[in-house]
């Protein structure tokens, strides 16, 4: 009996290969997108963890000063008192538009770092070379390659034991590179300390002991990964709509077979077990295919993700993917879980299947009306819960709670809203056919509402993320225009050459604007203070978000400071408040400017003020105001006259192009996921229409018999699908804009520390609207063609069959 | 039995000028594609006049439904000719056949006649409105006589089988078509309900002046009609 049942099960798929393909493809697609995101996340997290080990920050205790760098004298005092501590200098080396994190450590007390301790390290270098000038730099092969062409750097030793974009070196060498001799950023407290050392408060009361984590970046990257996960989950959910559709269809089509099997004596329990087993086999097959596809997608997207993570957050991230067993297991688990979820309804129907009559579509619709009301209530409740979460709590989690509430709530309210619209629309009907079309749309709604929910979510995500990205891009472009006001930027080899260049340039250009900065620290994080010369370039262009009326005069006279938005939001200081730059230097905040893509705090004061508070401020970079048509000639002349490498000269246009390129890469990932999700939603509509097919004929046959042609009916099927998609798209628009608002005004502020203005892009909406119509139209064309070609005798069977 | 092919253009009122033959079936053959490609109808001929009622009987599987479907323009035949109200069906394309179903003939099947998403009232007026011949007074009379006055807001699935068939009959007659084709309209009902529905139908057919071609198993019913033809071995006996 079971054998016969198995053969019967199998013969269905032999006769419906396309359905089999759809089921496997839907499930594989869902698994692929989900597991791709998981693979990317796992890889990035592994890079962070590895970097933490390589840099010795994995939970080590450290000492930091509350008010800037630690003096060498304090270090010496601690060592004399018996404290086992190791000094670290941590700074950013900026050369020719690139920046690297330089980590200077004491080689002797940090010999445990992987770069020094790895077995192959001994063959690569001699300790003496590292300690004596010019010293050695340790960097990953990638970083070494981008450092290679920079002048005046010590020899580089390539090692896999340093994270990307980080240069590890002896602290003495780092002092010279960073121009910060005699400074220590933190002291690592060695795990083993001798007994009876005096307490910290006695020797160095201004130092604080804490466990080192990468705190700030943790939060930033967490939000990025949460973002990806949310998208992966969305794609997975949308994929499940397909599985739901095809499983429903296959069960619907096998109804007669199931009945026969049961009539032949197969117990319902065994029938159900067989159906479940069949689904699980499919889940495993599709899960494995999905994992393979997911691995490929992740591999393709990872470089862009790494660029994003490094460029936007300044964290190390690897470019290559590893296959992890736990990833395979969780991917398969999701596939099985998803199949189960998507099949619950079909299995339930099988379990409850009466041996004879099947319920009509209208009673399904009546049931759906009740469900509608319940769904509407739950949907509104979820919506409100999201808002309440936002009001009661703040932070990233509340932001995401609001997002989730909005999206889920809207999905649940969709069917009731559509039903209401259709009921209102029916009042406008003035002929029998239009009356029927409206009524029929409403009857069809329960069957396609899941697919429409998928479409709604995909469209809203598209509009939301699209609006965010485009707003971001527009703001960013405008901001670049303002910030990069100078036509040409030049970097001298050293201060002496800088002075020479300035002297030579001044008489022949509109203005030479020095770009000089010094690294202070504020609330435990680095604060880069720039000194500027008062000039119209700043007064006319600088992107100020908030300011006092005499902002530029305050800055020029040294009685005010401009700070970037990140610092303002993080420290809650705005115009009227005071910024403490160092213990001896505080200034009122005169204005706040936007500074996208920069994870650290930044401030601007007058050049004179900076020079009076900081020693040895390098004077090597200049912005040059000059007529655009002279840029080329001027940069060539500078290059030959001062023997500068071509990388020392950056023209504004090129820099903008490069910045935009990095920026655009940032959103390749979400863009790809977005489009895939929309495609999957279109596929979901198709499968639900195919599922409904057997239920459609009893609706259509009477109308056909009463004097409509099959081609008219087929056309109406497409029109109906388009109408539902169009209505859904119209509802998706406000939802998507709400999503964009949350992303820009809530999530962004929490995650990155800046708020972006929201711009609207109606042309994008139109494009998306047409895309949704295209998807729905394509999805409807296949069943419509089938209807158009259906032999009349098949339609007539509706009136003869005892269904 | 000459056919001039002009009957269709004659206005409904001009009875005296209409060709008396309404349905003319001549040497019609029909074979379904499939495994047993044996002709279902072989050289079938018969006629039905305006206002006339004809019963069609025959064994199960003898091709009664097939003949009815062909006469209604629901399906195409292989050979011969069927003329309805002066129009040769072989000359019609899909659109022409749809127009014939809309304007000239009405069909009542054994079951599932009604449009599930429309109410009883909407179903009742549907066909007449499609044909542009809604006569509200007549529809009201039909509704009352069929005992459907209290059910107009219901959906078909909330009706009993007998009620559903009464709606189907009301809908078919609301536009006063020239020809009503009914395929065992009470085949799914029990005997009492069946008798009542058929009685009603015959009364209303007479009242509306419509011709009736009725497939039935019942000799008793067949005897009440003007004529009786029997289908056997793919031919009219
Ligand atoms: N769509 C079809 N395809 C193939 N054979 C059919 C089809 N419809 C009817 N038949 C066959 O044609 C014959 C006549 O059917 P039908 O006209 O329904 O007979 P009746 O109504 O007298 O019972 C039967 O043998 C039936 O099996
Ligand atoms: Mg029959």
PDB file of N, CA and C in Angstrom, chain A residues 139-218:
ATOM      1  N   UNK A 139      52.255  44.573   8.145  1.00  0.00           N
ATOM      2  CA  UNK A 139      50.945  44.832   7.536  1.00  0.00           C
ATOM      3  C   UNK A 139      50.524  43.621   6.728  1.00  0.00           C
ATOM      4  N   UNK A 140      49.222  43.498   6.509  1.00  0.00           N
ATOM      5  CA  UNK A 140      48.716  42.403   5.681  1.00  0.00           C
ATOM      6  C   UNK A 140      49.176  42.641   4.245  1.00  0.00           C
ATOM      7  N   UNK A 141      49.266  41.603   3.452  1.00  0.00           N
ATOM      8  CA  UNK A 141      49.748  41.763   2.075  1.00  0.00           C
ATOM      9  C   UNK A 141      48.976  42.854   1.314  1.00  0.00           C
ATOM     10  N   UNK A 142      47.658  42.895   1.500  1.00  0.00           N
ATOM     11  CA  UNK A 142      46.851  43.918   0.821  1.00  0.00           C
ATOM     12  C   UNK A 142      47.275  45.317   1.219  1.00  0.00           C
ATOM     13  N   UNK A 143      47.356  45.517   2.533  1.00  0.00           N
ATOM     14  CA  UNK A 143      47.732  46.838   3.029  1.00  0.00           C
ATOM     15  C   UNK A 143      49.139  47.175   2.576  1.00  0.00           C
ATOM     16  N   UNK A 144      50.019  46.174   2.616  1.00  0.00           N
ATOM     17  CA  UNK A 144      51.396  46.399   2.196  1.00  0.00           C
ATOM     18  C   UNK A 144      51.428  46.900   0.768  1.00  0.00           C
ATOM     19  N   UNK A 145      50.565  46.331  -0.070  1.00  0.00           N
ATOM     20  CA  UNK A 145      50.547  46.730  -1.477  1.00  0.00           C
ATOM     21  C   UNK A 145      50.156  48.193  -1.619  1.00  0.00           C
ATOM     22  N   UNK A 146      49.170  48.643  -0.816  1.00  0.00           N
ATOM     23  CA  UNK A 146      48.764  50.035  -0.982  1.00  0.00           C
ATOM     24  C   UNK A 146      49.728  50.996  -0.287  1.00  0.00           C
ATOM     25  N   UNK A 147      50.563  50.461   0.611  1.00  0.00           N
ATOM     26  CA  UNK A 147      51.570  51.305   1.263  1.00  0.00           C
ATOM     27  C   UNK A 147      52.822  51.435   0.397  1.00  0.00           C
ATOM     28  N   UNK A 148      52.988  50.451  -0.492  1.00  0.00           N
ATOM     29  CA  UNK A 148      54.271  50.290  -1.178  1.00  0.00           C
ATOM     30  C   UNK A 148      54.754  51.556  -1.871  1.00  0.00           C
ATOM     31  N   UNK A 149      53.818  52.297  -2.502  1.00  0.00           N
ATOM     32  CA  UNK A 149      54.279  53.422  -3.305  1.00  0.00           C
ATOM     33  C   UNK A 149      54.430  54.712  -2.485  1.00  0.00           C
ATOM     34  N   UNK A 150      54.103  54.652  -1.182  1.00  0.00           N
ATOM     35  CA  UNK A 150      54.214  55.864  -0.375  1.00  0.00           C
ATOM     36  C   UNK A 150      55.677  56.108  -0.016  1.00  0.00           C
ATOM     37  N   UNK A 151      56.096  57.363  -0.084  1.00  0.00           N
ATOM     38  CA  UNK A 151      57.497  57.655   0.222  1.00  0.00           C
ATOM     39  C   UNK A 151      57.751  57.658   1.724  1.00  0.00           C
ATOM     40  N   UNK A 152      59.005  57.568   2.103  1.00  0.00           N
ATOM     41  CA  UNK A 152      59.460  57.769   3.484  1.00  0.00           C
ATOM     42  C   UNK A 152      58.855  56.819   4.496  1.00  0.00           C
ATOM     43  N   UNK A 153      58.624  55.597   4.128  1.00  0.00           N
ATOM     44  CA  UNK A 153      58.115  54.651   5.121  1.00  0.00           C
ATOM     45  C   UNK A 153      59.190  53.612   5.390  1.00  0.00           C
ATOM     46  N   UNK A 154      59.245  53.084   6.599  1.00  0.00           N
ATOM     47  CA  UNK A 154      60.186  52.001   6.888  1.00  0.00           C
ATOM     48  C   UNK A 154      59.849  50.776   6.043  1.00  0.00           C
ATOM     49  N   UNK A 155      60.783  49.857   5.892  1.00  0.00           N
ATOM     50  CA  UNK A 155      60.482  48.624   5.141  1.00  0.00           C
ATOM     51  C   UNK A 155      59.279  47.900   5.741  1.00  0.00           C
ATOM     52  N   UNK A 156      58.521  47.242   4.853  1.00  0.00           N
ATOM     53  CA  UNK A 156      57.277  46.605   5.299  1.00  0.00           C
ATOM     54  C   UNK A 156      57.453  45.093   5.319  1.00  0.00           C
ATOM     55  N   UNK A 157      57.009  44.475   6.395  1.00  0.00           N
ATOM     56  CA  UNK A 157      57.014  43.016   6.484  1.00  0.00           C
ATOM     57  C   UNK A 157      55.584  42.537   6.337  1.00  0.00           C
ATOM     58  N   UNK A 158      55.356  41.706   5.314  1.00  0.00           N
ATOM     59  CA  UNK A 158      53.995  41.218   5.091  1.00  0.00           C
ATOM     60  C   UNK A 158      53.693  40.065   6.028  1.00  0.00           C
ATOM     61  N   UNK A 159      52.545  40.113   6.618  1.00  0.00           N
ATOM     62  CA  UNK A 159      52.131  39.025   7.509  1.00  0.00           C
ATOM     63  C   UNK A 159      50.628  38.888   7.480  1.00  0.00           C
ATOM     64  N   UNK A 160      50.166  37.668   7.622  1.00  0.00           N
ATOM     65  CA  UNK A 160      48.716  37.435   7.642  1.00  0.00           C
ATOM     66  C   UNK A 160      48.159  37.708   9.023  1.00  0.00           C
ATOM     67  N   UNK A 161      49.035  38.073   9.971  1.00  0.00           N
ATOM     68  CA  UNK A 161      48.587  38.202  11.349  1.00  0.00           C
ATOM     69  C   UNK A 161      48.273  39.635  11.775  1.00  0.00           C
ATOM     70  N   UNK A 162      48.088  40.501  10.779  1.00  0.00           N
ATOM     71  CA  UNK A 162      47.645  41.861  11.077  1.00  0.00           C
ATOM     72  C   UNK A 162      46.393  42.104  10.242  1.00  0.00           C
ATOM     73  N   UNK A 163      45.363  42.693  10.825  1.00  0.00           N
ATOM     74  CA  UNK A 163      44.128  42.916  10.063  1.00  0.00           C
ATOM     75  C   UNK A 163      44.355  43.915   8.929  1.00  0.00           C
ATOM     76  N   UNK A 164      43.454  43.924   7.949  1.00  0.00           N
ATOM     77  CA  UNK A 164      43.578  44.871   6.847  1.00  0.00           C
ATOM     78  C   UNK A 164      43.555  46.313   7.353  1.00  0.00           C
ATOM     79  N   UNK A 165      44.223  47.187   6.623  1.00  0.00           N
ATOM     80  CA  UNK A 165      44.227  48.632   6.884  1.00  0.00           C
ATOM     81  C   UNK A 165      44.867  49.012   8.216  1.00  0.00           C
ATOM     82  N   UNK A 166      45.588  48.064   8.824  1.00  0.00           N
ATOM     83  CA  UNK A 166      46.267  48.378  10.075  1.00  0.00           C
ATOM     84  C   UNK A 166      47.763  48.170   9.871  1.00  0.00           C
ATOM     85  N   UNK A 167      48.533  49.067  10.435  1.00  0.00           N
ATOM     86  CA  UNK A 167      49.986  48.921  10.393  1.00  0.00           C
ATOM     87  C   UNK A 167      50.461  48.758  11.823  1.00  0.00           C
ATOM     88  N   UNK A 168      51.148  47.662  12.086  1.00  0.00           N
ATOM     89  CA  UNK A 168      51.636  47.392  13.422  1.00  0.00           C
ATOM     90  C   UNK A 168      53.137  47.675  13.435  1.00  0.00           C
ATOM     91  N   UNK A 169      53.588  48.374  14.470  1.00  0.00           N
ATOM     92  CA  UNK A 169      55.026  48.671  14.510  1.00  0.00           C
ATOM     93  C   UNK A 169      55.464  48.924  15.941  1.00  0.00           C
ATOM     94  N   UNK A 170      56.755  49.112  16.101  1.00  0.00           N
ATOM     95  CA  UNK A 170      57.249  49.426  17.440  1.00  0.00           C
ATOM     96  C   UNK A 170      56.807  50.838  17.812  1.00  0.00           C
ATOM     97  N   UNK A 171      56.574  51.041  19.082  1.00  0.00           N
ATOM     98  CA  UNK A 171      56.013  52.329  19.503  1.00  0.00           C
ATOM     99  C   UNK A 171      56.928  53.496  19.163  1.00  0.00           C
ATOM    100  N   UNK A 172      58.254  53.254  19.196  1.00  0.00           N
ATOM    101  CA  UNK A 172      59.194  54.328  18.869  1.00  0.00           C
ATOM    102  C   UNK A 172      59.038  54.758  17.414  1.00  0.00           C
ATOM    103  N   UNK A 173      58.881  53.780  16.543  1.00  0.00           N
ATOM    104  CA  UNK A 173      58.706  54.076  15.120  1.00  0.00           C
ATOM    105  C   UNK A 173      57.369  54.794  14.909  1.00  0.00           C
ATOM    106  N   UNK A 174      56.330  54.318  15.628  1.00  0.00           N
ATOM    107  CA  UNK A 174      55.002  54.920  15.492  1.00  0.00           C
ATOM    108  C   UNK A 174      55.015  56.380  15.924  1.00  0.00           C
ATOM    109  N   UNK A 175      55.769  56.693  16.978  1.00  0.00           N
ATOM    110  CA  UNK A 175      55.869  58.084  17.439  1.00  0.00           C
ATOM    111  C   UNK A 175      56.329  58.988  16.308  1.00  0.00           C
ATOM    112  N   UNK A 176      57.329  58.512  15.555  1.00  0.00           N
ATOM    113  CA  UNK A 176      57.846  59.330  14.456  1.00  0.00           C
ATOM    114  C   UNK A 176      56.828  59.437  13.327  1.00  0.00           C
ATOM    115  N   UNK A 177      56.238  58.286  12.982  1.00  0.00           N
ATOM    116  CA  UNK A 177      55.278  58.278  11.870  1.00  0.00           C
ATOM    117  C   UNK A 177      54.111  59.213  12.153  1.00  0.00           C
ATOM    118  N   UNK A 178      53.638  59.172  13.392  1.00  0.00           N
ATOM    119  CA  UNK A 178      52.442  59.932  13.743  1.00  0.00           C
ATOM    120  C   UNK A 178      52.778  61.319  14.276  1.00  0.00           C
ATOM    121  N   UNK A 179      54.079  61.586  14.385  1.00  0.00           N
ATOM    122  CA  UNK A 179      54.479  62.883  14.913  1.00  0.00           C
ATOM    123  C   UNK A 179      54.003  63.084  16.345  1.00  0.00           C
ATOM    124  N   UNK A 180      54.077  62.073  17.154  1.00  0.00           N
ATOM    125  CA  UNK A 180      53.530  62.182  18.504  1.00  0.00           C
ATOM    126  C   UNK A 180      54.519  61.623  19.508  1.00  0.00           C
ATOM    127  N   UNK A 181      55.715  62.169  19.501  1.00  0.00           N
ATOM    128  CA  UNK A 181      56.714  61.587  20.390  1.00  0.00           C
ATOM    129  C   UNK A 181      56.347  61.831  21.856  1.00  0.00           C
ATOM    130  N   UNK A 182      56.642  60.875  22.685  1.00  0.00           N
ATOM    131  CA  UNK A 182      56.384  61.007  24.115  1.00  0.00           C
ATOM    132  C   UNK A 182      54.938  60.819  24.505  1.00  0.00           C
ATOM    133  N   UNK A 183      54.124  60.324  23.612  1.00  0.00           N
ATOM    134  CA  UNK A 183      52.717  60.134  23.975  1.00  0.00           C
ATOM    135  C   UNK A 183      52.369  58.652  24.024  1.00  0.00           C
ATOM    136  N   UNK A 184      51.417  58.334  24.910  1.00  0.00           N
ATOM    137  CA  UNK A 184      50.922  56.968  25.022  1.00  0.00           C
ATOM    138  C   UNK A 184      49.411  57.058  25.087  1.00  0.00           C
ATOM    139  N   UNK A 185      48.709  56.309  24.239  1.00  0.00           N
ATOM    140  CA  UNK A 185      47.252  56.377  24.251  1.00  0.00           C
ATOM    141  C   UNK A 185      46.643  55.507  25.330  1.00  0.00           C
ATOM    142  N   UNK A 186      47.233  54.335  25.514  1.00  0.00           N
ATOM    143  CA  UNK A 186      46.721  53.450  26.559  1.00  0.00           C
ATOM    144  C   UNK A 186      47.805  52.480  26.984  1.00  0.00           C
ATOM    145  N   UNK A 187      47.591  51.902  28.126  1.00  0.00           N
ATOM    146  CA  UNK A 187      48.524  50.908  28.638  1.00  0.00           C
ATOM    147  C   UNK A 187      47.798  49.583  28.755  1.00  0.00           C
ATOM    148  N   UNK A 188      48.349  48.555  28.144  1.00  0.00           N
ATOM    149  CA  UNK A 188      47.745  47.230  28.312  1.00  0.00           C
ATOM    150  C   UNK A 188      48.209  46.673  29.653  1.00  0.00           C
ATOM    151  N   UNK A 189      47.278  46.181  30.427  1.00  0.00           N
ATOM    152  CA  UNK A 189      47.639  45.588  31.713  1.00  0.00           C
ATOM    153  C   UNK A 189      47.867  44.104  31.472  1.00  0.00           C
ATOM    154  N   UNK A 190      49.077  43.646  31.742  1.00  0.00           N
ATOM    155  CA  UNK A 190      49.408  42.243  31.491  1.00  0.00           C
ATOM    156  C   UNK A 190      48.580  41.328  32.394  1.00  0.00           C
ATOM    157  N   UNK A 191      48.218  40.173  31.887  1.00  0.00           N
ATOM    158  CA  UNK A 191      47.348  39.281  32.674  1.00  0.00           C
ATOM    159  C   UNK A 191      47.964  38.904  34.022  1.00  0.00           C
ATOM    160  N   UNK A 192      49.262  38.715  34.034  1.00  0.00           N
ATOM    161  CA  UNK A 192      49.892  38.301  35.295  1.00  0.00           C
ATOM    162  C   UNK A 192      50.566  39.506  35.945  1.00  0.00           C
ATOM    163  N   UNK A 193      50.159  39.827  37.138  1.00  0.00           N
ATOM    164  CA  UNK A 193      50.747  40.949  37.878  1.00  0.00           C
ATOM    165  C   UNK A 193      51.374  40.416  39.167  1.00  0.00           C
ATOM    166  N   UNK A 194      52.476  41.041  39.551  1.00  0.00           N
ATOM    167  CA  UNK A 194      53.099  40.580  40.788  1.00  0.00           C
ATOM    168  C   UNK A 194      52.257  40.997  41.990  1.00  0.00           C
ATOM    169  N   UNK A 195      52.350  40.218  43.034  1.00  0.00           N
ATOM    170  CA  UNK A 195      51.514  40.481  44.208  1.00  0.00           C
ATOM    171  C   UNK A 195      51.987  41.749  44.920  1.00  0.00           C
ATOM    172  N   UNK A 196      51.091  42.414  45.574  1.00  0.00           N
ATOM    173  CA  UNK A 196      51.442  43.539  46.434  1.00  0.00           C
ATOM    174  C   UNK A 196      51.775  44.823  45.707  1.00  0.00           C
ATOM    175  N   UNK A 197      51.357  44.983  44.457  1.00  0.00           N
ATOM    176  CA  UNK A 197      51.599  46.260  43.806  1.00  0.00           C
ATOM    177  C   UNK A 197      50.651  47.308  44.367  1.00  0.00           C
ATOM    178  N   UNK A 198      51.125  48.551  44.464  1.00  0.00           N
ATOM    179  CA  UNK A 198      50.260  49.596  45.034  1.00  0.00           C
ATOM    180  C   UNK A 198      49.053  49.857  44.131  1.00  0.00           C
ATOM    181  N   UNK A 199      47.921  50.296  44.721  1.00  0.00           N
ATOM    182  CA  UNK A 199      46.730  50.550  43.913  1.00  0.00           C
ATOM    183  C   UNK A 199      46.950  51.686  42.917  1.00  0.00           C
ATOM    184  N   UNK A 200      46.208  51.628  41.855  1.00  0.00           N
ATOM    185  CA  UNK A 200      46.331  52.579  40.756  1.00  0.00           C
ATOM    186  C   UNK A 200      46.133  54.013  41.236  1.00  0.00           C
ATOM    187  N   UNK A 201      45.162  54.203  42.120  1.00  0.00           N
ATOM    188  CA  UNK A 201      44.809  55.550  42.573  1.00  0.00           C
ATOM    189  C   UNK A 201      45.990  56.255  43.234  1.00  0.00           C
ATOM    190  N   UNK A 202      46.905  55.452  43.846  1.00  0.00           N
ATOM    191  CA  UNK A 202      48.046  56.070  44.523  1.00  0.00           C
ATOM    192  C   UNK A 202      49.079  56.619  43.541  1.00  0.00           C
ATOM    193  N   UNK A 203      49.283  55.878  42.429  1.00  0.00           N
ATOM    194  CA  UNK A 203      50.342  56.280  41.508  1.00  0.00           C
ATOM    195  C   UNK A 203      49.812  57.201  40.415  1.00  0.00           C
ATOM    196  N   UNK A 204      48.689  56.818  39.844  1.00  0.00           N
ATOM    197  CA  UNK A 204      48.178  57.588  38.696  1.00  0.00           C
ATOM    198  C   UNK A 204      46.674  57.767  38.837  1.00  0.00           C
ATOM    199  N   UNK A 205      46.242  58.730  39.649  1.00  0.00           N
ATOM    200  CA  UNK A 205      44.805  58.872  39.916  1.00  0.00           C
ATOM    201  C   UNK A 205      43.997  59.260  38.682  1.00  0.00           C
ATOM    202  N   UNK A 206      44.652  59.792  37.652  1.00  0.00           N
ATOM    203  CA  UNK A 206      43.880  60.210  36.473  1.00  0.00           C
ATOM    204  C   UNK A 206      43.670  59.069  35.479  1.00  0.00           C
ATOM    205  N   UNK A 207      44.212  57.885  35.785  1.00  0.00           N
ATOM    206  CA  UNK A 207      44.037  56.759  34.855  1.00  0.00           C
ATOM    207  C   UNK A 207      42.857  55.898  35.283  1.00  0.00           C
ATOM    208  N   UNK A 208      42.184  55.375  34.297  1.00  0.00           N
ATOM    209  CA  UNK A 208      41.047  54.487  34.565  1.00  0.00           C
ATOM    210  C   UNK A 208      41.344  53.110  33.991  1.00  0.00           C
ATOM    211  N   UNK A 209      40.912  52.107  34.740  1.00  0.00           N
ATOM    212  CA  UNK A 209      41.142  50.743  34.292  1.00  0.00           C
ATOM    213  C   UNK A 209      39.849  50.219  33.677  1.00  0.00           C
ATOM    214  N   UNK A 210      39.920  49.633  32.504  1.00  0.00           N
ATOM    215  CA  UNK A 210      38.694  49.106  31.890  1.00  0.00           C
ATOM    216  C   UNK A 210      39.051  47.935  30.982  1.00  0.00           C
ATOM    217  N   UNK A 211      38.042  47.197  30.606  1.00  0.00           N
ATOM    218  CA  UNK A 211      38.261  46.103  29.664  1.00  0.00           C
ATOM    219  C   UNK A 211      38.090  46.648  28.266  1.00  0.00           C
ATOM    220  N   UNK A 212      39.061  46.335  27.437  1.00  0.00           N
ATOM    221  CA  UNK A 212      39.013  46.931  26.114  1.00  0.00           C
ATOM    222  C   UNK A 212      38.083  46.173  25.182  1.00  0.00           C
ATOM    223  N   UNK A 213      37.173  46.909  24.592  1.00  0.00           N
ATOM    224  CA  UNK A 213      36.360  46.348  23.516  1.00  0.00           C
ATOM    225  C   UNK A 213      36.406  47.371  22.410  1.00  0.00           C
ATOM    226  N   UNK A 214      35.874  46.990  21.277  1.00  0.00           N
ATOM    227  CA  UNK A 214      35.866  47.970  20.198  1.00  0.00           C
ATOM    228  C   UNK A 214      34.533  48.720  20.200  1.00  0.00           C
ATOM    229  N   UNK A 215      33.954  48.872  21.391  1.00  0.00           N
ATOM    230  CA  UNK A 215      32.653  49.481  21.673  1.00  0.00           C
ATOM    231  C   UNK A 215      31.917  50.181  20.553  1.00  0.00           C
ATOM    232  N   UNK A 216      32.391  51.330  20.174  1.00  0.00           N
ATOM    233  CA  UNK A 216      31.659  52.148  19.209  1.00  0.00           C
ATOM    234  C   UNK A 216      31.447  51.421  17.886  1.00  0.00           C
ATOM    235  N   UNK A 217      32.543  50.845  17.356  1.00  0.00           N
ATOM    236  CA  UNK A 217      32.400  50.159  16.076  1.00  0.00           C
ATOM    237  C   UNK A 217      31.504  48.932  16.222  1.00  0.00           C
ATOM    238  N   UNK A 218      31.535  48.307  17.400  1.00  0.00           N
ATOM    239  CA  UNK A 218      30.638  47.174  17.630  1.00  0.00           C
ATOM    240  C   UNK A 218      29.207  47.561  17.321  1.00  0.00           C
TER     241      UNK A 218
END
